[in-house]
Amino acid sequence: MIKAILIFNNHGKPRLIRFYQYFAEDMQQQIIRETFHLVSKRDDNVCNFLEGGSLIGGSDYKLIYRHYATLYFVFCVDSSESELGILDLIQVFVETLDKCFENVCELDLIFHMDKVHYILQEVVMGGMVLETNMNEIVAQVELQTRMEKSEGGLSAAPARAVSAVKNMNLPEIPRNINIGDINIKVPNLSPF
Amino acid sequence: MPAVSKGDGMRGLAVFISDIRNCKSKEAEIKRINKELANIRSKFKGDKALDGYSKKKYVCKLLFIFLLGHDIDFGHMEAVNLLSSNKYTEKQIGYLFISVLVNSNSELIRLINNAIKNDLASRNPTFMCLALHCIANVGSREMAEAFAGEIPRILVAGDTMDSVKQSAALCLLRLYKTSPDLVVMGEWTSRVVHLLNDQHMGVVTAAISLITCLSQKNPDEFKTCVSLAVSRLSRIVSSASTDLQDYTYYFVPAPWLSCKLLRLLQCYPPPEDGAVKGRLVECLETILNKAQEPPKSKKVQHSNAKNAILFEAISLIIHYDSEPNLLVRACNQLGQFLQHRETNLRYLALESMCTLASSEFSHEAVKTHIETVINALKTERDVSVRQRAADLLYAMCDRSNAKQIVAEMLSYLETADYSIREEMVLKVAILAEKYAVDYSWYVDTILNLIRIAGDYVSEEVWYRVIQIVINRDDVQGYAAKTVFEALQAPACHENMVKVGGYILGEFGNLIAGDPRSSPLVQFNLLHSKFHLCSVPTRALLLSAYIKFINLFPETKPTIQEVLRSDSQIRNSDVELQQRAVEYLKLSSIASTDVLATVLEEMPPFPERESSILAKLKKKKGPGALPVSELEEGKREGGGELNGGADRGNDMSAAASNASTPSPSTDLLGLRSAAAIGSAGPSTGSLLVDVFSEAGPTALSSGVNDEGFLRDLEPPTESSDSLLIEAPGESDSEDSAPPLPESDELLNKFVCKNNGVLFENQLLQIGIKSEYRQNLGRMYLFYGNKTSVQFLNVQTKPVEPLVEGGAQVQQVINIECLTDFSEAPLLNIKFRYGGALQNITLKLPVTINKFFQPTEMASQDFFQRWKQLNLPQQEAQKIFKASHGMDIELLKTKLLGLGCALLENVDPNPENFVCAGVIQTKAQQVGCLLRLEPNAQAQMYRLTLRSSKDTVSKRLCELLAEQF
């Protein structure tokens, strides 16, 4: 079973956290910090598995992770999962993100957090793998988008208009959104 | 077309996020977040109904804030309201909020359940999937109560869409995991198994996780899944890489599903049906063959997917452990991976080989890779991989390669990562002991261990080396010489000082002939370390000094001088001060005879399972130990120097209880050591306390049907009430029920500690016991009354055979944890003239053994008597005298009981009153007793009052049988 899925960047800023076992909020943050600490100090070409941190279950659990450009994708799993299988699953997830966002980068994950959650939901449910076929996952996501669009069409238009107008009056809105120190990089999907 | 178009993002959200990202300091960020939280709160509270778009935007903002690590304490209600919306987008965001932010014990669950119920009934597959996701992600008990009946129906209904089936399968799995009692097996179970045949691979993928979990818990009910899984696997494995289209991943057909199918098969033994088995073996061979084919793609994903299947296939082969051919092929394959350039594969190969090492068929094959593994330990850059290499070396170690492996592990220790040092130390210590052919090697190894990694050498390790040195005459001189040399290093670890102090104190005389290690030189060497050591070590050294006075009278003035110095005799530490005072006094007033008796060499420690092993088990968890421990015992039979076979059996007892550590394994392990150890610093004893820490004696008997074997089993109902350090492998099926007369035999010992417990034509068992506070020590003497040998006696603490007319002795240490009424059982098995003798007796340990007498005046007595006035605190019996009413005899018996017999307390001089305190680890129970004889009627009235009802009752029962 997958106990948790954590995505954070090279500085340890969480970009997505999903726990399939309950932990209190502050514990979740501690686990993220500990996991980042464990994973980030490892070279890029060492192996992708290591024993779980003390907070998330110790040696009964494994952290299986991949490092793509600016982001770490970490899955915490128990012994019932195949290590290489999970590694492939991470790849499937990232490739799916890449298809859905067209050249996904860290910013997509930041500004479309909800979408990322929905995509993940099509892959993993309650800690177990739901689907591994990328086309099927993308089809489900597209279906969702279509439904959103159809609902958005008429009923959402007035609200959009109103909020657009409101926004125009707000002087402090920056013209172009400063993305700070973040490096927009396309995840490297070829073998690393 | 991308599935998510970027243009329709929420502008407000984007602005908020970029604001946060532009914050220069943590304070600014918190300020901005609080501002936003206030804004959202007011929006939610406001009278104006929010449109779907705004709700979605605000919920997304909350999710973002949560991700940054801030608690979200509102918005839950709004999220719940979104669930009942008819719009997909609103529902979706509502469900997302809930599955991320609502924990399973939220009060809102009932409302959420309501919404879920509606969505499940909606027959809209998208809504159903959302609801099922939510159940699976929250997975609370209330949800299980509400939906455990409904979901199986959805899962097996003919008209359910595939995507809903997938979700339903995983949802049911989650509920089964959280509340197995609520998921009732029924008609649906057989249909679930057939989902393995489903056309839609996604459905199979989801269903197989469910079936695997259900099979683990109810293997019989799901047996049919084996043949279905084999045929499904066979179809995938033999398919061309294009057959499965979408489920082909980098030219590998359905890798995930194949892995899961192979995992499922690992829940069962090899199929019995020849055809099914044949097909499966064919599959496994195909998988092994494919590994040798040239890769269809250079991409790492291709090889990952292919090898994921390969590793699962190898696990299955190891699990079956019945096909020598496949096992050897698997081993060769792993051997190739050991040198692979992919670190992941090396890691996994080391891990798999660890389990492979435990199979009889492949143990030798695994051993051929020893050089590669040692090389991995030395050269791998990744600590995870090095750790696996160390595990594998441990697993593949046997008598033939022990010296090499131990040497390599020792040299690795010098540079090992801090995180794995302690475990490495334990492993080296275990291997060194287990495969020691000559004990000087063992001593060298452990001393090296202390030298290299002293900080990581736990107490168990140095206790153990001392136990072994004490028990083996042949190594004592060598040990003394070696520690003496080791102590000469300018900086040596404190653990080395402890071992050195202890061993020189015992056996320094063995090397005193050499002028370079004359008594004074030894003493000065030890004392030069004294000031650098912690209090417990100093205490140990003081004990070593007094032992020196006994061993070498010429050192007496020097040592007395040291003891007399202010830094000892006025030491601020009470333990050190007391030792100094007592030892000084002892050395100056006791005659040499007395000294020689008090300071006699330590008697051998009874053999027991190494506490180091227990420590490693505890560290790694029972399941994590390599199975080779078990196998070792099997393979090597009784050939071990240290009773390896015994240990093998201990381990199997432990492993069979792997999930919940059984009380018996605990008894052997650290808990008992700690229990006795903590009782150590009792003030009265001189040396015993130091040494008792090192030698919590426990007995361990070999399980051997042909042997002479004794188990001590605390009766089940009181197993936690009395801690007997008994062998872990007590096997109740094998023991006879207690003899009918065992109660009567037990009663003989209520008022006395020594005597004959049992006697028949063959065997006599004598008992000597002594008790202090809540601790006791019992010596059992087994006498062979016949003129022939009891052969093949396998017990550790006794000699391997009992000569005709001879006796062997066994020591049991006892600690009373809390009050109890059932006596522990003693099971004795031995072979006489071909027939197995099996006797079970009650061990004469009764609660009154832990009495401490209390003297008190009449007034006090009656005041306390009155305080204990609750009806349940009193137990009373009136009974006929069965042994006459001799007053002196009565007094002797009452004194033998252990409490104080109080004179001049009862106004009636005929009556007897006694007082005492029962000492248990958990508590002390004060007891008062009154015995009123009626000489005319030849009757007694016995009344007991104590602060604990069970104690009064039990004492009353015991005593009523005595007069």
XYZ file of C-alpha atoms in Angstrom, chain B residues 589-869:
281
model
C 37.980 -7.075 59.008
C 37.315 -10.248 57.085
C 39.690 -13.155 57.407
C 41.246 -14.469 54.227
C 38.875 -17.431 54.339
C 35.857 -15.204 54.493
C 37.275 -13.010 51.767
C 37.927 -15.997 49.582
C 34.357 -17.145 50.004
C 32.741 -13.781 49.479
C 34.927 -12.940 46.540
C 34.979 -16.333 44.980
C 35.219 -16.555 41.232
C 31.861 -16.091 39.535
C 30.023 -19.347 38.941
C 29.235 -20.114 35.312
C 26.241 -18.337 33.888
C 23.471 -20.656 32.828
C 23.382 -20.836 29.051
C 20.686 -18.802 27.447
C 19.730 -17.320 24.204
C 22.025 -14.477 23.423
C 20.403 -11.251 24.454
C 22.143 -9.671 21.497
C 19.955 -11.617 19.164
C 16.933 -10.424 21.052
C 18.185 -6.898 20.690
C 18.660 -7.260 16.956
C 15.206 -8.772 16.671
C 13.806 -5.863 18.544
C 15.636 -3.399 16.375
C 14.661 -4.946 13.114
C 11.268 -6.292 14.087
C 10.642 -9.991 14.071
C 9.775 -10.189 10.427
C 12.889 -8.444 9.282
C 15.377 -11.018 10.412
C 16.770 -13.143 7.689
C 15.118 -16.503 7.690
C 18.513 -18.058 7.555
C 18.552 -18.063 11.322
C 15.913 -20.715 11.202
C 17.568 -22.665 8.509
C 20.879 -22.553 10.252
C 19.549 -24.694 13.020
C 18.153 -27.139 10.529
C 21.265 -27.470 8.479
C 23.826 -27.671 11.137
C 21.972 -29.859 13.533
C 23.467 -30.052 16.972
C 26.959 -29.243 15.833
C 27.048 -25.726 17.171
C 29.430 -24.943 19.923
C 26.980 -22.671 21.567
C 23.879 -24.614 20.958
C 23.088 -23.147 17.594
C 20.382 -25.716 17.200
C 18.743 -24.439 20.289
C 18.834 -20.976 19.022
C 17.348 -22.076 15.765
C 14.430 -23.411 17.658
C 14.108 -20.328 19.719
C 13.962 -18.407 16.559
C 11.291 -20.548 15.063
C 9.239 -20.049 18.140
C 9.763 -16.356 17.742
C 9.098 -16.336 14.061
C 5.864 -18.222 14.332
C 4.658 -15.498 16.590
C 6.070 -12.894 14.358
C 3.185 -10.479 14.308
C 2.664 -10.190 18.025
C 5.717 -10.751 20.124
C 4.698 -13.572 22.378
C 5.298 -13.350 26.079
C 7.660 -16.255 25.838
C 9.995 -14.542 23.428
C 9.914 -11.535 25.647
C 10.891 -13.649 28.569
C 14.085 -14.571 26.866
C 14.854 -11.152 25.756
C 15.660 -7.832 27.137
C 12.706 -7.374 29.330
C 13.840 -10.012 31.712
C 17.351 -8.728 31.612
C 16.127 -5.263 32.381
C 13.860 -6.502 35.111
C 16.616 -8.202 36.968
C 19.112 -5.543 36.107
C 16.965 -2.828 37.545
C 16.725 -4.748 40.750
C 20.484 -4.751 40.818
C 21.633 -1.931 43.012
C 20.385 -3.363 46.239
C 22.461 -1.996 48.967
C 23.284 -5.015 51.015
C 25.107 -7.104 48.532
C 28.701 -6.575 47.719
C 29.497 -8.015 44.383
C 26.334 -9.701 43.461
C 24.757 -6.503 42.323
C 27.401 -5.667 39.768
C 27.422 -9.107 38.449
C 23.747 -9.625 38.506
C 23.456 -6.963 35.865
C 25.672 -8.950 33.665
C 24.170 -12.253 34.398
C 20.443 -12.363 34.549
C 20.377 -16.075 34.507
C 17.816 -17.790 32.492
C 17.555 -21.310 31.493
C 16.948 -22.523 28.067
C 16.255 -26.068 27.241
C 16.546 -27.672 23.888
C 13.448 -28.924 22.243
C 14.186 -32.454 21.352
C 11.715 -35.206 21.632
C 14.363 -37.634 22.600
C 15.800 -35.343 25.146
C 15.419 -34.699 28.735
C 13.640 -31.528 28.595
C 12.015 -29.245 30.973
C 9.771 -26.409 30.148
C 8.548 -23.921 32.577
C 5.241 -22.612 31.600
C 3.489 -20.057 33.644
C -0.138 -21.103 33.555
C -1.910 -19.087 30.956
C -4.240 -17.223 33.232
C -1.394 -15.817 35.244
C 1.242 -15.672 32.615
C 1.820 -12.024 33.205
C 1.723 -12.226 36.910
C 4.904 -14.112 37.495
C 7.915 -13.747 35.414
C 9.873 -16.899 35.202
C 12.712 -16.717 32.816
C 11.695 -19.788 31.027
C 12.592 -21.091 27.620
C 10.625 -19.543 24.848
C 9.807 -22.756 23.153
C 7.486 -24.060 25.808
C 5.152 -26.156 23.789
C 1.982 -26.786 25.662
C 0.804 -29.507 23.296
C 3.748 -31.574 24.284
C 3.429 -31.265 28.015
C 1.407 -33.529 30.127
C -1.293 -32.017 32.333
C -0.117 -31.409 35.888
C -0.025 -34.511 38.017
C -3.083 -34.908 40.232
C -0.941 -34.750 43.312
C 0.840 -31.591 42.177
C -1.385 -29.371 44.302
C -0.616 -31.387 47.336
C 3.086 -31.279 46.511
C 2.810 -27.556 46.148
C 1.233 -27.225 49.561
C 4.202 -28.889 51.154
C 6.286 -25.913 50.207
C 4.086 -23.102 51.354
C 5.883 -22.838 54.652
C 9.291 -24.106 53.685
C 11.786 -23.367 50.959
C 13.802 -26.525 50.728
C 12.903 -30.141 50.303
C 11.994 -32.848 47.884
C 9.385 -31.729 45.395
C 8.834 -34.945 43.562
C 9.964 -38.497 43.620
C 9.171 -41.640 41.703
C 11.123 -44.796 40.931
C 13.311 -43.000 38.429
C 13.686 -39.463 39.398
C 13.902 -37.298 42.422
C 13.579 -33.565 42.241
C 14.890 -31.550 45.109
C 14.370 -27.866 45.628
C 16.305 -25.187 47.376
C 15.047 -21.697 47.113
C 15.667 -18.284 48.512
C 13.648 -15.125 48.226
C 14.371 -11.501 48.777
C 11.714 -8.883 48.272
C 10.091 -9.582 44.938
C 12.946 -11.695 43.645
C 13.697 -15.306 44.139
C 16.167 -17.897 43.064
C 15.316 -21.559 42.943
C 17.712 -24.445 42.553
C 16.270 -27.624 41.169
C 18.202 -30.829 41.663
C 17.383 -33.671 39.366
C 18.530 -36.949 40.819
C 18.705 -40.110 38.790
C 17.662 -42.906 41.131
C 18.335 -45.640 38.658
C 21.659 -47.175 37.888
C 21.595 -46.343 34.191
C 22.196 -43.095 32.382
C 19.498 -40.772 31.216
C 20.905 -40.357 27.795
C 20.806 -37.524 25.410
C 19.817 -34.856 27.823
C 19.514 -31.762 25.736
C 19.006 -29.069 28.249
C 21.517 -26.318 28.337
C 21.921 -25.579 32.008
C 22.451 -29.155 33.008
C 25.165 -31.535 32.024
C 24.412 -33.440 28.876
C 23.681 -36.619 30.727
C 22.729 -37.656 34.180
C 24.819 -40.497 35.443
C 23.221 -43.253 37.416
C 22.931 -42.100 40.966
C 24.052 -38.638 40.001
C 22.402 -35.290 40.230
C 22.267 -32.230 38.058
C 21.296 -28.787 39.103
C 19.270 -26.080 37.455
C 18.809 -22.518 38.594
C 15.727 -20.435 38.007
C 15.515 -16.778 38.705
C 12.124 -15.532 39.650
C 10.661 -12.115 39.763
C 7.194 -11.480 41.064
C 5.598 -8.821 38.930
C 2.204 -8.731 40.518
C 0.139 -10.963 42.753
C -0.913 -14.342 41.391
C -2.685 -17.438 42.497
C -1.710 -20.149 40.036
C 1.745 -21.596 40.450
C 3.889 -21.859 37.318
C 4.158 -25.291 35.777
C 7.323 -27.281 35.477
C 7.321 -29.769 32.649
C 9.920 -32.492 32.662
C 10.528 -34.833 29.778
C 13.164 -37.429 29.501
C 13.719 -40.764 27.945
C 14.139 -43.805 30.096
C 14.470 -47.253 28.579
C 13.058 -46.048 25.302
C 9.924 -44.552 26.799
C 9.408 -40.840 26.949
C 8.691 -39.727 30.483
C 6.587 -36.659 30.728
C 5.852 -35.126 34.090
C 4.250 -31.811 34.828
C 4.484 -30.384 38.295
C 3.544 -27.153 39.900
C 6.619 -25.212 40.743
C 6.389 -24.388 44.439
C 6.261 -20.666 44.023
C 3.440 -19.179 46.007
C 2.565 -15.611 46.756
C 3.670 -15.850 50.374
C 7.266 -16.432 49.239
C 7.474 -12.732 48.621
C 6.528 -11.816 52.183
C 8.636 -9.302 54.064
C 7.980 -9.556 57.783
C 6.748 -6.406 59.499
C 7.091 -5.960 63.231
C 4.516 -3.755 64.908
C 3.007 -3.033 68.275
C -0.417 -4.162 69.330
C -1.922 -0.743 68.926
C -0.622 -0.372 65.367
C -1.784 -3.798 64.475
C -5.359 -3.219 65.454
C -5.437 0.207 63.956
C -4.390 -1.268 60.597
C -6.697 -4.206 61.055
C -9.576 -1.764 61.367
C -8.478 0.204 58.356
C -8.768 -2.895 56.212
C -12.450 -3.193 56.847
